[in-house]
CSV table of C-alpha atoms in Angstrom, one decimal:
chain,number,residue,atom,x,y,z
A,1,MET,CA,48.0,66.1,42.8
A,2,ARG,CA,50.2,68.6,41.4
A,3,ASP,CA,47.3,71.3,41.5
A,4,HIS,CA,49.1,73.5,43.8
A,5,ALA,CA,46.5,76.7,42.9
A,6,VAL,CA,45.2,77.9,46.1
A,7,VAL,CA,41.3,78.6,45.8
A,8,LYS,CA,41.5,79.8,49.3
A,9,ALA,CA,43.0,78.9,52.6
A,10,MET,CA,41.2,77.1,54.8
A,11,GLN,CA,41.0,76.0,58.6
A,12,ARG,CA,40.8,72.3,59.7
A,13,ALA,CA,37.1,72.8,60.1
A,14,GLU,CA,36.3,73.7,56.8
A,15,LEU,CA,38.5,70.9,55.0
A,16,ALA,CA,36.9,68.6,57.3
A,17,GLN,CA,33.3,69.8,56.2
A,18,ARG,CA,34.0,70.3,52.5
A,19,THR,CA,35.4,67.0,52.3
A,20,GLY,CA,32.4,65.7,54.4
A,21,CYS,CA,35.0,64.0,57.1
A,22,ASN,CA,35.5,64.4,60.7
A,23,LEU,CA,38.1,67.0,62.1
A,24,GLU,CA,40.0,63.8,63.9
A,25,THR,CA,40.1,62.1,60.5
A,26,VAL,CA,42.0,65.5,59.1
A,27,ARG,CA,44.1,65.3,62.2
A,28,TYR,CA,44.9,61.5,62.0
A,29,TYR,CA,45.9,61.8,58.4
A,30,GLU,CA,48.3,64.5,59.2
A,31,LYS,CA,49.7,62.2,61.8
A,32,VAL,CA,50.0,59.7,59.5
A,33,GLY,CA,51.7,61.8,56.9
A,34,VAL,CA,49.1,61.4,54.2
A,35,LEU,CA,48.4,64.9,54.7
A,36,PRO,CA,51.6,67.7,54.7
A,37,ALA,CA,52.0,69.7,57.4
A,38,PRO,CA,50.0,72.8,56.4
A,39,PRO,CA,51.6,76.2,57.0
A,40,ARG,CA,50.3,78.6,59.5
A,41,THR,CA,48.4,81.9,59.8
A,42,ALA,CA,50.5,84.8,61.5
A,43,GLY,CA,47.6,83.8,64.2
A,44,GLY,CA,49.0,80.3,64.4
A,45,TYR,CA,45.8,78.5,62.8
A,46,ARG,CA,46.9,75.9,60.0
A,47,SER,CA,45.7,76.9,56.6
A,48,TYR,CA,45.3,74.2,54.1
A,49,ASP,CA,45.0,74.6,50.2
A,50,THR,CA,43.4,72.7,47.7
A,51,MET,CA,46.2,70.4,47.5
A,52,HIS,CA,45.2,69.5,50.9
A,53,GLU,CA,41.7,69.4,50.0
A,54,ARG,CA,42.6,66.7,46.9
A,55,ARG,CA,45.0,64.5,48.9
A,56,LEU,CA,42.2,64.4,51.5
A,57,ARG,CA,39.7,63.7,49.2
A,58,PHE,CA,42.2,61.0,47.3
A,59,ALA,CA,42.9,59.0,50.5
A,60,LEU,CA,39.1,59.1,51.7
A,61,ARG,CA,37.8,57.5,48.7
A,62,ALA,CA,40.7,55.0,48.4
A,63,ARG,CA,39.9,54.1,52.0
A,64,GLU,CA,36.0,53.6,50.6
A,65,LEU,CA,37.6,51.3,48.1
A,66,GLY,CA,39.1,49.4,51.0
A,67,PHE,CA,42.9,50.2,50.2
A,68,SER,CA,45.2,50.1,53.1
A,69,LEU,CA,47.1,53.1,54.9
A,70,ASP,CA,50.4,51.9,53.5
A,71,GLU,CA,48.8,51.6,50.0
A,72,ILE,CA,47.4,54.8,50.1
A,73,ARG,CA,50.6,56.2,51.1
A,74,GLU,CA,52.5,54.5,48.1
A,75,LEU,CA,50.2,55.5,45.8
A,76,LEU,CA,50.8,59.3,46.8
A,77,ARG,CA,54.3,58.7,47.1
A,78,LEU,CA,53.7,57.6,43.4
A,79,VAL,CA,52.0,60.8,42.8
A,80,ASP,CA,54.6,63.2,44.0
A,81,GLU,CA,57.7,61.3,43.0
A,82,ARG,CA,56.8,60.1,39.4
A,83,ASP,CA,55.2,62.1,36.6
A,84,GLN,CA,53.7,58.9,35.0
A,85,PRO,CA,53.1,56.4,37.9
A,86,CYS,CA,50.5,54.1,36.5
A,87,ALA,CA,52.3,50.9,36.0
A,88,GLU,CA,53.3,51.1,39.6
A,89,ALA,CA,49.7,52.0,40.6
A,90,ARG,CA,48.4,49.5,38.5
A,91,ALA,CA,50.5,46.9,40.7
A,92,VAL,CA,49.3,48.4,43.8
A,93,ALA,CA,45.4,47.8,42.6
A,94,VAL,CA,46.6,44.4,41.3
A,95,ALA,CA,47.7,43.4,44.7
A,96,HIS,CA,44.6,45.2,46.2
A,97,LEU,CA,42.2,43.3,44.1
A,98,ASP,CA,43.8,39.7,44.8
A,99,ASP,CA,43.0,40.9,48.7
A,100,VAL,CA,39.5,41.9,47.7
A,101,ARG,CA,38.8,38.7,45.9
A,102,THR,CA,40.1,36.6,48.6
A,103,LYS,CA,38.0,38.2,51.2
A,104,ILE,CA,34.9,38.2,49.2
A,105,ALA,CA,35.9,34.0,48.6
A,106,ASP,CA,36.2,34.2,52.8
A,107,LEU,CA,32.7,36.0,53.2
A,108,LYS,CA,31.0,33.4,50.5
A,109,ARG,CA,32.6,30.6,52.8
A,110,MET,CA,31.4,32.2,55.9
A,111,GLU,CA,27.9,32.9,54.6
A,112,ARG,CA,27.7,28.9,53.1
A,113,VAL,CA,28.5,27.6,56.8
A,114,LEU,CA,26.2,30.3,58.7
A,115,LYS,CA,23.1,29.7,56.2
A,116,ASP,CA,23.4,25.9,56.9
A,117,VAL,CA,23.9,26.4,60.6
A,118,VAL,CA,20.7,29.0,60.3
A,119,ALA,CA,18.5,26.4,58.9
A,120,ARG,CA,19.8,23.8,60.6
A,121,CYS,CA,18.6,25.8,64.1
A,122,ALA,CA,14.8,25.3,62.3
A,123,ASP,CA,12.6,27.4,64.2
A,124,GLY,CA,15.4,27.8,67.4
A,125,THR,CA,13.5,24.9,69.6
A,126,LEU,CA,16.0,22.6,69.4
A,127,PRO,CA,17.3,21.0,72.8
A,128,GLU,CA,21.0,21.8,71.3
A,129,CYS,CA,21.5,24.5,69.3
A,130,PRO,CA,23.4,23.6,65.9
A,131,LEU,CA,25.4,27.3,65.9
A,132,ILE,CA,27.0,26.2,69.3
A,133,GLU,CA,27.8,23.1,68.4
A,134,THR,CA,29.5,24.4,65.3
A,135,LEU,CA,31.7,26.8,66.6
A,136,PHE,CA,32.7,24.1,69.8
A,137,ALA,CA,33.6,21.7,66.8
A,138,GLY,CA,35.9,24.1,65.1
A,139,ARG,CA,36.8,23.0,61.4
A,140,ASN,CA,37.2,19.4,60.6
């Protein structure tokens, strides 16, 4: 992220358009500190550059991979403060991978329960609904 070369200054709308997100997303990432506040033009407009675009693309891609806002901040901090952040970035990714695997296991468990309940519902004409009974029963 050390590429500070400015291709051209752009306003928020152009930054959003170039990265495929909306204006509110740009505002949000600015507000939460993922994007540094851009300088302003003499007319008072925010002036974003390629560094902002790279950071925003980074954050958007990280969100696609399920990284939390805190994890994204940590990864960007590593980029900003270290020359070779790979070991620490790897630790963040390993922890995130563990979380993803836990979520996958939870989803597979939910799928098994729902598949069983749907199968017990048959054609939906039973007098008592297996889904409702399962939800009332909770975990045993």
